[in-house]
Amino acid sequence: MSLVRIRNVDEYTYVHSMSVSIIMLTFGKYLGFEPQQLKEIGVGGMLHDIGKMKIPAGILKKKVPLTDTEYDIVRGHVDHGRTLLEETKGVTEKSVLLASQHHERVDGTGYPRRLKAVEIEKFAQMAAIADVYDAMTSQRCYQRKYEPTEVLKKLYEWSDSLFDKELVQHFVRCIGIYPVGTLVRLDSHMLGVVISHGVESLLKPVVRIVYDIKNRRYVTPCDVDLSQPEGKGGEYRILSYASQDQWNINPGHYLS
């Protein structure tokens, strides 16, 4: 019901909350969390922004950058969220802490309490990474959508100050240098969609080839494992990610 209340306030926050929950479950499973821990971080991720229900809609849905005063109001969603979750039956303390600390940063520049490093719970540090990753890879009215590989690079750069370096390294391995669903350009003048992580190297995933750049035409999809020896897929190499908008290709259509 709390999730329904979020959706009634703001559709983006609802979608973002679901995404963060899924990312947290994936990340937690990768780190070997027990089922109860997974449940708690999944719920915490799902409800981490519930405090935005208390933020005026005019500010929450504003299509231009916020003023300093408005930003201070938005920052208040963390304390609002903690209060709401503490009053919600069935929400554990771990889930509450995840929501109340997901904007803290290891160098003490976060909010609302400017906690540092070990003062921040591990699962809240995980949520901080997941929150930023999903927000930056999503299209916002006031912010362009970043490619997943761009965001992973930025997270790694920020791990010198804002995020726990070891957790960021684990996150990159969990998500993959080229996350599943990324459109990539190959040195064979083909475009492909990453469908699974490479077993031997994060730079050599399994790719589903879908488009011929030279001839400007779609091709019958075929899968190649870039980690295999030459002749079995290994002759291909990823040059870079490719823009979905530029090529008008929806990778999601090729994942099933």
PDB file of C-alpha atoms in Angstrom:
ATOM      1  CA  MET A   1       0.000   0.000   0.000  1.00  0.00           C
ATOM      2  CA  SER A   2       2.941   2.318   0.644  1.00  0.00           C
ATOM      3  CA  LEU A   3       4.088   1.687  -2.914  1.00  0.00           C
ATOM      4  CA  VAL A   4       0.628   2.548  -4.227  1.00  0.00           C
ATOM      5  CA  ARG A   5       0.790   5.830  -2.311  1.00  0.00           C
ATOM      6  CA  ILE A   6       4.134   6.609  -3.969  1.00  0.00           C
ATOM      7  CA  ARG A   7       2.646   5.983  -7.423  1.00  0.00           C
ATOM      8  CA  ASN A   8      -0.247   8.309  -6.676  1.00  0.00           C
ATOM      9  CA  VAL A   9       2.208  11.114  -5.948  1.00  0.00           C
ATOM     10  CA  ASP A  10       4.739  10.695  -8.748  1.00  0.00           C
ATOM     11  CA  GLU A  11       5.047   8.063 -11.493  1.00  0.00           C
ATOM     12  CA  TYR A  12       8.811   8.492 -11.882  1.00  0.00           C
ATOM     13  CA  THR A  13       9.425   7.960  -8.163  1.00  0.00           C
ATOM     14  CA  TYR A  14       7.321   4.802  -8.324  1.00  0.00           C
ATOM     15  CA  VAL A  15       9.282   3.364 -11.275  1.00  0.00           C
ATOM     16  CA  HIS A  16      12.592   4.424  -9.726  1.00  0.00           C
ATOM     17  CA  SER A  17      11.649   2.766  -6.429  1.00  0.00           C
ATOM     18  CA  MET A  18      10.878  -0.526  -8.163  1.00  0.00           C
ATOM     19  CA  SER A  19      14.134  -0.354 -10.119  1.00  0.00           C
ATOM     20  CA  VAL A  20      16.247   0.324  -7.023  1.00  0.00           C
ATOM     21  CA  SER A  21      14.567  -2.598  -5.266  1.00  0.00           C
ATOM     22  CA  ILE A  22      15.402  -4.950  -8.147  1.00  0.00           C
ATOM     23  CA  ILE A  23      18.984  -3.675  -8.335  1.00  0.00           C
ATOM     24  CA  MET A  24      19.388  -4.137  -4.568  1.00  0.00           C
ATOM     25  CA  LEU A  25      18.105  -7.711  -4.754  1.00  0.00           C
ATOM     26  CA  THR A  26      20.476  -8.486  -7.623  1.00  0.00           C
ATOM     27  CA  PHE A  27      23.399  -6.847  -5.819  1.00  0.00           C
ATOM     28  CA  GLY A  28      22.592  -8.563  -2.532  1.00  0.00           C
ATOM     29  CA  LYS A  29      22.296 -11.960  -4.185  1.00  0.00           C
ATOM     30  CA  TYR A  30      25.660 -11.396  -5.866  1.00  0.00           C
ATOM     31  CA  LEU A  31      27.203 -10.641  -2.454  1.00  0.00           C
ATOM     32  CA  GLY A  32      25.719 -13.825  -0.984  1.00  0.00           C
ATOM     33  CA  PHE A  33      23.034 -12.334   1.266  1.00  0.00           C
ATOM     34  CA  GLU A  34      20.648 -14.680   3.059  1.00  0.00           C
ATOM     35  CA  PRO A  35      16.926 -14.711   2.069  1.00  0.00           C
ATOM     36  CA  GLN A  36      15.863 -12.596   5.066  1.00  0.00           C
ATOM     37  CA  GLN A  37      18.536 -10.012   4.286  1.00  0.00           C
ATOM     38  CA  LEU A  38      17.423  -9.939   0.661  1.00  0.00           C
ATOM     39  CA  LYS A  39      13.838  -9.350   1.754  1.00  0.00           C
ATOM     40  CA  GLU A  40      14.851  -6.446   3.994  1.00  0.00           C
ATOM     41  CA  ILE A  41      17.022  -4.689   1.402  1.00  0.00           C
ATOM     42  CA  GLY A  42      14.381  -5.325  -1.267  1.00  0.00           C
ATOM     43  CA  VAL A  43      11.694  -3.677   0.857  1.00  0.00           C
ATOM     44  CA  GLY A  44      14.080  -0.893   1.838  1.00  0.00           C
ATOM     45  CA  GLY A  45      14.920  -0.219  -1.801  1.00  0.00           C
ATOM     46  CA  MET A  46      11.253  -0.246  -2.770  1.00  0.00           C
ATOM     47  CA  LEU A  47      10.370   2.305  -0.088  1.00  0.00           C
ATOM     48  CA  HIS A  48      13.604   4.329   0.091  1.00  0.00           C
ATOM     49  CA  ASP A  49      11.921   7.425  -1.400  1.00  0.00           C
ATOM     50  CA  ILE A  50       8.561   7.135   0.348  1.00  0.00           C
ATOM     51  CA  GLY A  51       9.236  10.447   2.112  1.00  0.00           C
ATOM     52  CA  LYS A  52       8.691  12.224  -1.220  1.00  0.00           C
ATOM     53  CA  MET A  53       4.978  11.796  -0.557  1.00  0.00           C
ATOM     54  CA  LYS A  54       5.421  14.727   1.828  1.00  0.00           C
ATOM     55  CA  ILE A  55       7.064  16.967  -0.783  1.00  0.00           C
ATOM     56  CA  PRO A  56       4.791  19.433  -2.635  1.00  0.00           C
ATOM     57  CA  ALA A  57       3.937  18.091  -6.099  1.00  0.00           C
ATOM     58  CA  GLY A  58       4.887  21.398  -7.696  1.00  0.00           C
ATOM     59  CA  ILE A  59       8.465  20.924  -6.510  1.00  0.00           C
ATOM     60  CA  LEU A  60       8.656  17.171  -7.058  1.00  0.00           C
ATOM     61  CA  LYS A  61       7.496  17.445 -10.683  1.00  0.00           C
ATOM     62  CA  LYS A  62       9.233  20.680 -11.583  1.00  0.00           C
ATOM     63  CA  LYS A  63      10.660  20.505 -15.115  1.00  0.00           C
ATOM     64  CA  VAL A  64      13.558  22.906 -14.562  1.00  0.00           C
ATOM     65  CA  PRO A  65      16.399  22.824 -12.006  1.00  0.00           C
ATOM     66  CA  LEU A  66      15.340  23.469  -8.409  1.00  0.00           C
ATOM     67  CA  THR A  67      16.302  26.556  -6.443  1.00  0.00           C
ATOM     68  CA  ASP A  68      18.452  26.096  -3.339  1.00  0.00           C
ATOM     69  CA  THR A  69      15.382  26.524  -1.144  1.00  0.00           C
ATOM     70  CA  GLU A  70      13.419  23.935  -3.121  1.00  0.00           C
ATOM     71  CA  TYR A  71      16.342  21.530  -3.029  1.00  0.00           C
ATOM     72  CA  ASP A  72      16.465  21.835   0.765  1.00  0.00           C
ATOM     73  CA  ILE A  73      12.770  20.940   0.847  1.00  0.00           C
ATOM     74  CA  VAL A  74      13.371  17.859  -1.329  1.00  0.00           C
ATOM     75  CA  ARG A  75      16.254  16.770   0.892  1.00  0.00           C
ATOM     76  CA  GLY A  76      13.730  16.616   3.698  1.00  0.00           C
ATOM     77  CA  HIS A  77      12.202  13.512   2.107  1.00  0.00           C
ATOM     78  CA  VAL A  78      14.762  11.359   3.924  1.00  0.00           C
ATOM     79  CA  ASP A  79      13.584  12.321   7.411  1.00  0.00           C
ATOM     80  CA  HIS A  80       9.948  12.190   6.280  1.00  0.00           C
ATOM     81  CA  GLY A  81      10.599   8.689   4.974  1.00  0.00           C
ATOM     82  CA  ARG A  82      12.168   7.492   8.204  1.00  0.00           C
ATOM     83  CA  THR A  83       9.171   8.716  10.193  1.00  0.00           C
ATOM     84  CA  LEU A  84       6.695   7.064   7.827  1.00  0.00           C
ATOM     85  CA  LEU A  85       8.550   3.738   7.790  1.00  0.00           C
ATOM     86  CA  GLU A  86       8.972   3.654  11.564  1.00  0.00           C
ATOM     87  CA  GLU A  87       5.187   3.950  11.776  1.00  0.00           C
ATOM     88  CA  THR A  88       4.605   1.220   9.171  1.00  0.00           C
ATOM     89  CA  LYS A  89       3.933  -2.232  10.596  1.00  0.00           C
ATOM     90  CA  GLY A  90       6.193  -4.973   9.283  1.00  0.00           C
ATOM     91  CA  VAL A  91       9.069  -2.765   8.110  1.00  0.00           C
ATOM     92  CA  THR A  92      12.283  -3.831   9.844  1.00  0.00           C
ATOM     93  CA  GLU A  93      14.973  -1.557  11.261  1.00  0.00           C
ATOM     94  CA  LYS A  94      17.352  -2.586   8.474  1.00  0.00           C
ATOM     95  CA  SER A  95      14.867  -1.380   5.852  1.00  0.00           C
ATOM     96  CA  VAL A  96      14.349   1.860   7.780  1.00  0.00           C
ATOM     97  CA  LEU A  97      18.094   2.511   8.019  1.00  0.00           C
ATOM     98  CA  LEU A  98      18.556   1.824   4.306  1.00  0.00           C
ATOM     99  CA  ALA A  99      15.956   4.467   3.482  1.00  0.00           C
ATOM    100  CA  SER A 100      17.257   6.983   6.018  1.00  0.00           C
ATOM    101  CA  GLN A 101      20.925   6.688   4.999  1.00  0.00           C
ATOM    102  CA  HIS A 102      20.841   6.232   1.209  1.00  0.00           C
ATOM    103  CA  HIS A 103      21.925   9.862   0.634  1.00  0.00           C
ATOM    104  CA  GLU A 104      24.852   9.693   3.056  1.00  0.00           C
ATOM    105  CA  ARG A 105      28.352   9.592   1.536  1.00  0.00           C
ATOM    106  CA  VAL A 106      31.511   7.985   2.918  1.00  0.00           C
ATOM    107  CA  ASP A 107      33.400  11.322   2.989  1.00  0.00           C
ATOM    108  CA  GLY A 108      30.703  12.953   5.144  1.00  0.00           C
ATOM    109  CA  THR A 109      29.277  15.223   2.420  1.00  0.00           C
ATOM    110  CA  GLY A 110      25.925  13.466   2.251  1.00  0.00           C
ATOM    111  CA  TYR A 111      22.674  14.179   4.079  1.00  0.00           C
ATOM    112  CA  PRO A 112      20.760  14.411   6.342  1.00  0.00           C
ATOM    113  CA  ARG A 113      23.307  13.615   9.089  1.00  0.00           C
ATOM    114  CA  ARG A 114      26.631  13.849   7.229  1.00  0.00           C
ATOM    115  CA  LEU A 115      27.625  10.380   8.373  1.00  0.00           C
ATOM    116  CA  LYS A 116      31.025   9.020   7.352  1.00  0.00           C
ATOM    117  CA  ALA A 117      32.299   5.616   6.196  1.00  0.00           C
ATOM    118  CA  VAL A 118      31.689   3.031   8.950  1.00  0.00           C
ATOM    119  CA  GLU A 119      28.897   5.168  10.432  1.00  0.00           C
ATOM    120  CA  ILE A 120      26.823   4.252   7.365  1.00  0.00           C
ATOM    121  CA  GLU A 121      25.304   0.766   7.290  1.00  0.00           C
ATOM    122  CA  LYS A 122      26.672  -1.445   4.499  1.00  0.00           C
ATOM    123  CA  PHE A 123      23.267  -1.989   2.887  1.00  0.00           C
ATOM    124  CA  ALA A 124      22.662   1.789   2.907  1.00  0.00           C
ATOM    125  CA  GLN A 125      25.983   2.259   1.103  1.00  0.00           C
ATOM    126  CA  MET A 126      24.807  -0.329  -1.423  1.00  0.00           C
ATOM    127  CA  ALA A 127      21.538   1.580  -1.808  1.00  0.00           C
ATOM    128  CA  ALA A 128      23.427   4.829  -2.419  1.00  0.00           C
ATOM    129  CA  ILE A 129      25.178   3.190  -5.374  1.00  0.00           C
ATOM    130  CA  ALA A 130      21.991   1.598  -6.723  1.00  0.00           C
ATOM    131  CA  ASP A 131      20.051   4.861  -6.325  1.00  0.00           C
ATOM    132  CA  VAL A 132      22.590   6.916  -8.299  1.00  0.00           C
ATOM    133  CA  TYR A 133      22.979   4.234 -10.965  1.00  0.00           C
ATOM    134  CA  ASP A 134      19.252   4.033 -11.681  1.00  0.00           C
ATOM    135  CA  ALA A 135      18.685   7.806 -11.492  1.00  0.00           C
ATOM    136  CA  MET A 136      21.472   8.557 -13.968  1.00  0.00           C
ATOM    137  CA  THR A 137      20.468   5.824 -16.427  1.00  0.00           C
ATOM    138  CA  SER A 138      16.862   7.087 -16.461  1.00  0.00           C
ATOM    139  CA  GLN A 139      15.442   9.862 -18.630  1.00  0.00           C
ATOM    140  CA  ARG A 140      14.475  12.906 -16.588  1.00  0.00           C
ATOM    141  CA  CYS A 141      12.918  16.158 -17.805  1.00  0.00           C
ATOM    142  CA  TYR A 142      15.882  18.139 -16.443  1.00  0.00           C
ATOM    143  CA  GLN A 143      18.658  15.595 -17.027  1.00  0.00           C
ATOM    144  CA  ARG A 144      19.808  13.577 -20.013  1.00  0.00           C
ATOM    145  CA  LYS A 145      19.881   9.819 -19.803  1.00  0.00           C
ATOM    146  CA  TYR A 146      23.414   8.477 -19.355  1.00  0.00           C
ATOM    147  CA  GLU A 147      24.511   5.170 -20.851  1.00  0.00           C
ATOM    148  CA  PRO A 148      25.131   2.455 -18.219  1.00  0.00           C
ATOM    149  CA  THR A 149      28.840   2.271 -19.066  1.00  0.00           C
ATOM    150  CA  GLU A 150      29.163   6.038 -18.514  1.00  0.00           C
ATOM    151  CA  VAL A 151      27.535   5.775 -15.094  1.00  0.00           C
ATOM    152  CA  LEU A 152      29.682   2.837 -14.027  1.00  0.00           C
ATOM    153  CA  LYS A 153      32.767   4.849 -14.976  1.00  0.00           C
ATOM    154  CA  LYS A 154      31.556   7.824 -12.939  1.00  0.00           C
ATOM    155  CA  LEU A 155      30.729   5.623  -9.950  1.00  0.00           C
ATOM    156  CA  TYR A 156      34.243   4.215 -10.076  1.00  0.00           C
ATOM    157  CA  GLU A 157      35.696   7.743 -10.190  1.00  0.00           C
ATOM    158  CA  TRP A 158      33.498   8.817  -7.278  1.00  0.00           C
ATOM    159  CA  SER A 159      34.523   5.789  -5.228  1.00  0.00           C
ATOM    160  CA  ASP A 160      37.611   7.758  -4.216  1.00  0.00           C
ATOM    161  CA  SER A 161      35.405  10.001  -2.099  1.00  0.00           C
ATOM    162  CA  LEU A 162      31.639   9.447  -2.204  1.00  0.00           C
ATOM    163  CA  PHE A 163      31.187   5.680  -2.267  1.00  0.00           C
ATOM    164  CA  ASP A 164      32.916   2.656  -0.783  1.00  0.00           C
ATOM    165  CA  LYS A 165      35.486   1.568  -3.399  1.00  0.00           C
ATOM    166  CA  GLU A 166      35.180  -2.146  -2.675  1.00  0.00           C
ATOM    167  CA  LEU A 167      31.380  -2.040  -2.960  1.00  0.00           C
ATOM    168  CA  VAL A 168      31.603  -0.114  -6.241  1.00  0.00           C
ATOM    169  CA  GLN A 169      33.994  -2.744  -7.601  1.00  0.00           C
ATOM    170  CA  HIS A 170      31.560  -5.488  -6.597  1.00  0.00           C
ATOM    171  CA  PHE A 171      28.695  -3.528  -8.166  1.00  0.00           C
ATOM    172  CA  VAL A 172      30.556  -3.216 -11.478  1.00  0.00           C
ATOM    173  CA  ARG A 173      31.207  -6.961 -11.484  1.00  0.00           C
ATOM    174  CA  CYS A 174      27.572  -7.621 -10.612  1.00  0.00           C
ATOM    175  CA  ILE A 175      26.108  -5.330 -13.285  1.00  0.00           C
ATOM    176  CA  GLY A 176      28.890  -5.864 -15.837  1.00  0.00           C
ATOM    177  CA  ILE A 177      31.007  -3.320 -17.718  1.00  0.00           C
ATOM    178  CA  TYR A 178      28.405  -3.629 -20.446  1.00  0.00           C
ATOM    179  CA  PRO A 179      25.181  -4.375 -18.532  1.00  0.00           C
ATOM    180  CA  VAL A 180      22.596  -6.743 -19.948  1.00  0.00           C
ATOM    181  CA  GLY A 181      20.431  -4.770 -22.375  1.00  0.00           C
ATOM    182  CA  THR A 182      23.229  -2.419 -23.481  1.00  0.00           C
ATOM    183  CA  LEU A 183      23.455  -1.688 -27.210  1.00  0.00           C
ATOM    184  CA  VAL A 184      27.089  -1.997 -28.332  1.00  0.00           C
ATOM    185  CA  ARG A 185      29.086  -1.373 -31.497  1.00  0.00           C
ATOM    186  CA  LEU A 186      31.381  -4.173 -32.662  1.00  0.00           C
ATOM    187  CA  ASP A 187      34.528  -3.922 -34.750  1.00  0.00           C
ATOM    188  CA  SER A 188      32.725  -5.991 -37.404  1.00  0.00           C
ATOM    189  CA  HIS A 189      30.508  -2.958 -38.206  1.00  0.00           C
ATOM    190  CA  MET A 190      27.603  -4.602 -36.433  1.00  0.00           C
ATOM    191  CA  LEU A 191      25.406  -3.509 -33.561  1.00  0.00           C
ATOM    192  CA  GLY A 192      24.484  -5.976 -30.879  1.00  0.00           C
ATOM    193  CA  VAL A 193      22.615  -6.237 -27.587  1.00  0.00           C
ATOM    194  CA  VAL A 194      24.401  -7.640 -24.532  1.00  0.00           C
ATOM    195  CA  ILE A 195      22.349 -10.601 -23.316  1.00  0.00           C
ATOM    196  CA  SER A 196      24.614 -12.010 -20.596  1.00  0.00           C
ATOM    197  CA  HIS A 197      27.886 -11.285 -18.826  1.00  0.00           C
ATOM    198  CA  GLY A 198      31.120 -12.808 -19.974  1.00  0.00           C
ATOM    199  CA  VAL A 199      32.294 -15.776 -17.918  1.00  0.00           C
ATOM    200  CA  GLU A 200      35.991 -14.998 -18.322  1.00  0.00           C
ATOM    201  CA  SER A 201      35.997 -11.217 -18.786  1.00  0.00           C
ATOM    202  CA  LEU A 202      33.565  -8.356 -18.177  1.00  0.00           C
ATOM    203  CA  LEU A 203      34.765  -6.913 -21.490  1.00  0.00           C
ATOM    204  CA  LYS A 204      33.707 -10.037 -23.397  1.00  0.00           C
ATOM    205  CA  PRO A 205      29.994 -10.682 -22.811  1.00  0.00           C
ATOM    206  CA  VAL A 206      27.554 -12.668 -24.929  1.00  0.00           C
ATOM    207  CA  VAL A 207      26.109 -10.358 -27.594  1.00  0.00           C
ATOM    208  CA  ARG A 208      23.054 -10.766 -29.833  1.00  0.00           C
ATOM    209  CA  ILE A 209      23.897  -9.175 -33.197  1.00  0.00           C
ATOM    210  CA  VAL A 210      20.898  -7.303 -34.628  1.00  0.00           C
ATOM    211  CA  TYR A 211      22.016  -4.600 -37.081  1.00  0.00           C
ATOM    212  CA  ASP A 212      24.450  -4.181 -39.983  1.00  0.00           C
ATOM    213  CA  ILE A 213      25.895  -0.644 -39.856  1.00  0.00           C
ATOM    214  CA  LYS A 214      27.558  -0.742 -43.302  1.00  0.00           C
ATOM    215  CA  ASN A 215      24.429  -1.776 -45.136  1.00  0.00           C
ATOM    216  CA  ARG A 216      22.042   0.057 -42.826  1.00  0.00           C
ATOM    217  CA  ARG A 217      19.770  -2.924 -42.301  1.00  0.00           C
ATOM    218  CA  TYR A 218      18.562  -5.234 -39.583  1.00  0.00           C
ATOM    219  CA  VAL A 219      19.873  -8.786 -39.619  1.00  0.00           C
ATOM    220  CA  THR A 220      18.527 -12.056 -38.338  1.00  0.00           C
ATOM    221  CA  PRO A 221      19.579 -12.012 -34.668  1.00  0.00           C
ATOM    222  CA  CYS A 222      22.428 -14.343 -33.801  1.00  0.00           C
ATOM    223  CA  ASP A 223      24.345 -14.774 -30.550  1.00  0.00           C
ATOM    224  CA  VAL A 224      28.121 -14.626 -30.201  1.00  0.00           C
ATOM    225  CA  ASP A 225      30.166 -15.243 -27.080  1.00  0.00           C
ATOM    226  CA  LEU A 226      33.045 -12.782 -27.277  1.00  0.00           C
ATOM    227  CA  SER A 227      35.064 -14.806 -24.775  1.00  0.00           C
ATOM    228  CA  GLN A 228      35.290 -17.770 -27.146  1.00  0.00           C
ATOM    229  CA  PRO A 229      38.288 -18.471 -29.391  1.00  0.00           C
ATOM    230  CA  GLU A 230      38.356 -17.059 -32.913  1.00  0.00           C
ATOM    231  CA  GLY A 231      35.873 -18.842 -35.114  1.00  0.00           C
ATOM    232  CA  LYS A 232      33.371 -19.340 -32.296  1.00  0.00           C
ATOM    233  CA  GLY A 233      32.546 -15.698 -31.645  1.00  0.00           C
ATOM    234  CA  GLY A 234      35.860 -14.505 -30.301  1.00  0.00           C
ATOM    235  CA  GLU A 235      36.755 -12.740 -33.536  1.00  0.00           C
ATOM    236  CA  TYR A 236      34.390  -9.911 -32.533  1.00  0.00           C
ATOM    237  CA  ARG A 237      35.378  -7.090 -30.200  1.00  0.00           C
ATOM    238  CA  ILE A 238      33.286  -4.323 -28.619  1.00  0.00           C
ATOM    239  CA  LEU A 239      34.428  -0.859 -29.684  1.00  0.00           C
ATOM    240  CA  SER A 240      31.964   1.160 -27.591  1.00  0.00           C
ATOM    241  CA  TYR A 241      28.385   1.386 -26.452  1.00  0.00           C
ATOM    242  CA  ALA A 242      25.878   2.654 -29.053  1.00  0.00           C
ATOM    243  CA  SER A 243      23.031   5.115 -28.601  1.00  0.00           C
ATOM    244  CA  GLN A 244      19.574   3.564 -28.691  1.00  0.00           C
ATOM    245  CA  ASP A 245      18.113   6.881 -29.846  1.00  0.00           C
ATOM    246  CA  GLN A 246      20.638   7.370 -32.647  1.00  0.00           C
ATOM    247  CA  TRP A 247      19.953   3.947 -34.142  1.00  0.00           C
ATOM    248  CA  ASN A 248      16.295   3.773 -33.127  1.00  0.00           C
ATOM    249  CA  ILE A 249      16.808   0.327 -31.631  1.00  0.00           C
ATOM    250  CA  ASN A 250      15.076  -0.847 -28.458  1.00  0.00           C
ATOM    251  CA  PRO A 251      17.373  -3.479 -26.885  1.00  0.00           C
ATOM    252  CA  GLY A 252      14.496  -4.774 -24.784  1.00  0.00           C
ATOM    253  CA  HIS A 253      12.918  -6.268 -27.912  1.00  0.00           C
ATOM    254  CA  TYR A 254      15.887  -8.608 -28.257  1.00  0.00           C
ATOM    255  CA  LEU A 255      16.262  -9.843 -24.692  1.00  0.00           C
ATOM    256  CA  SER A 256      13.579 -12.509 -24.709  1.00  0.00           C
TER     257      SER A 256
END
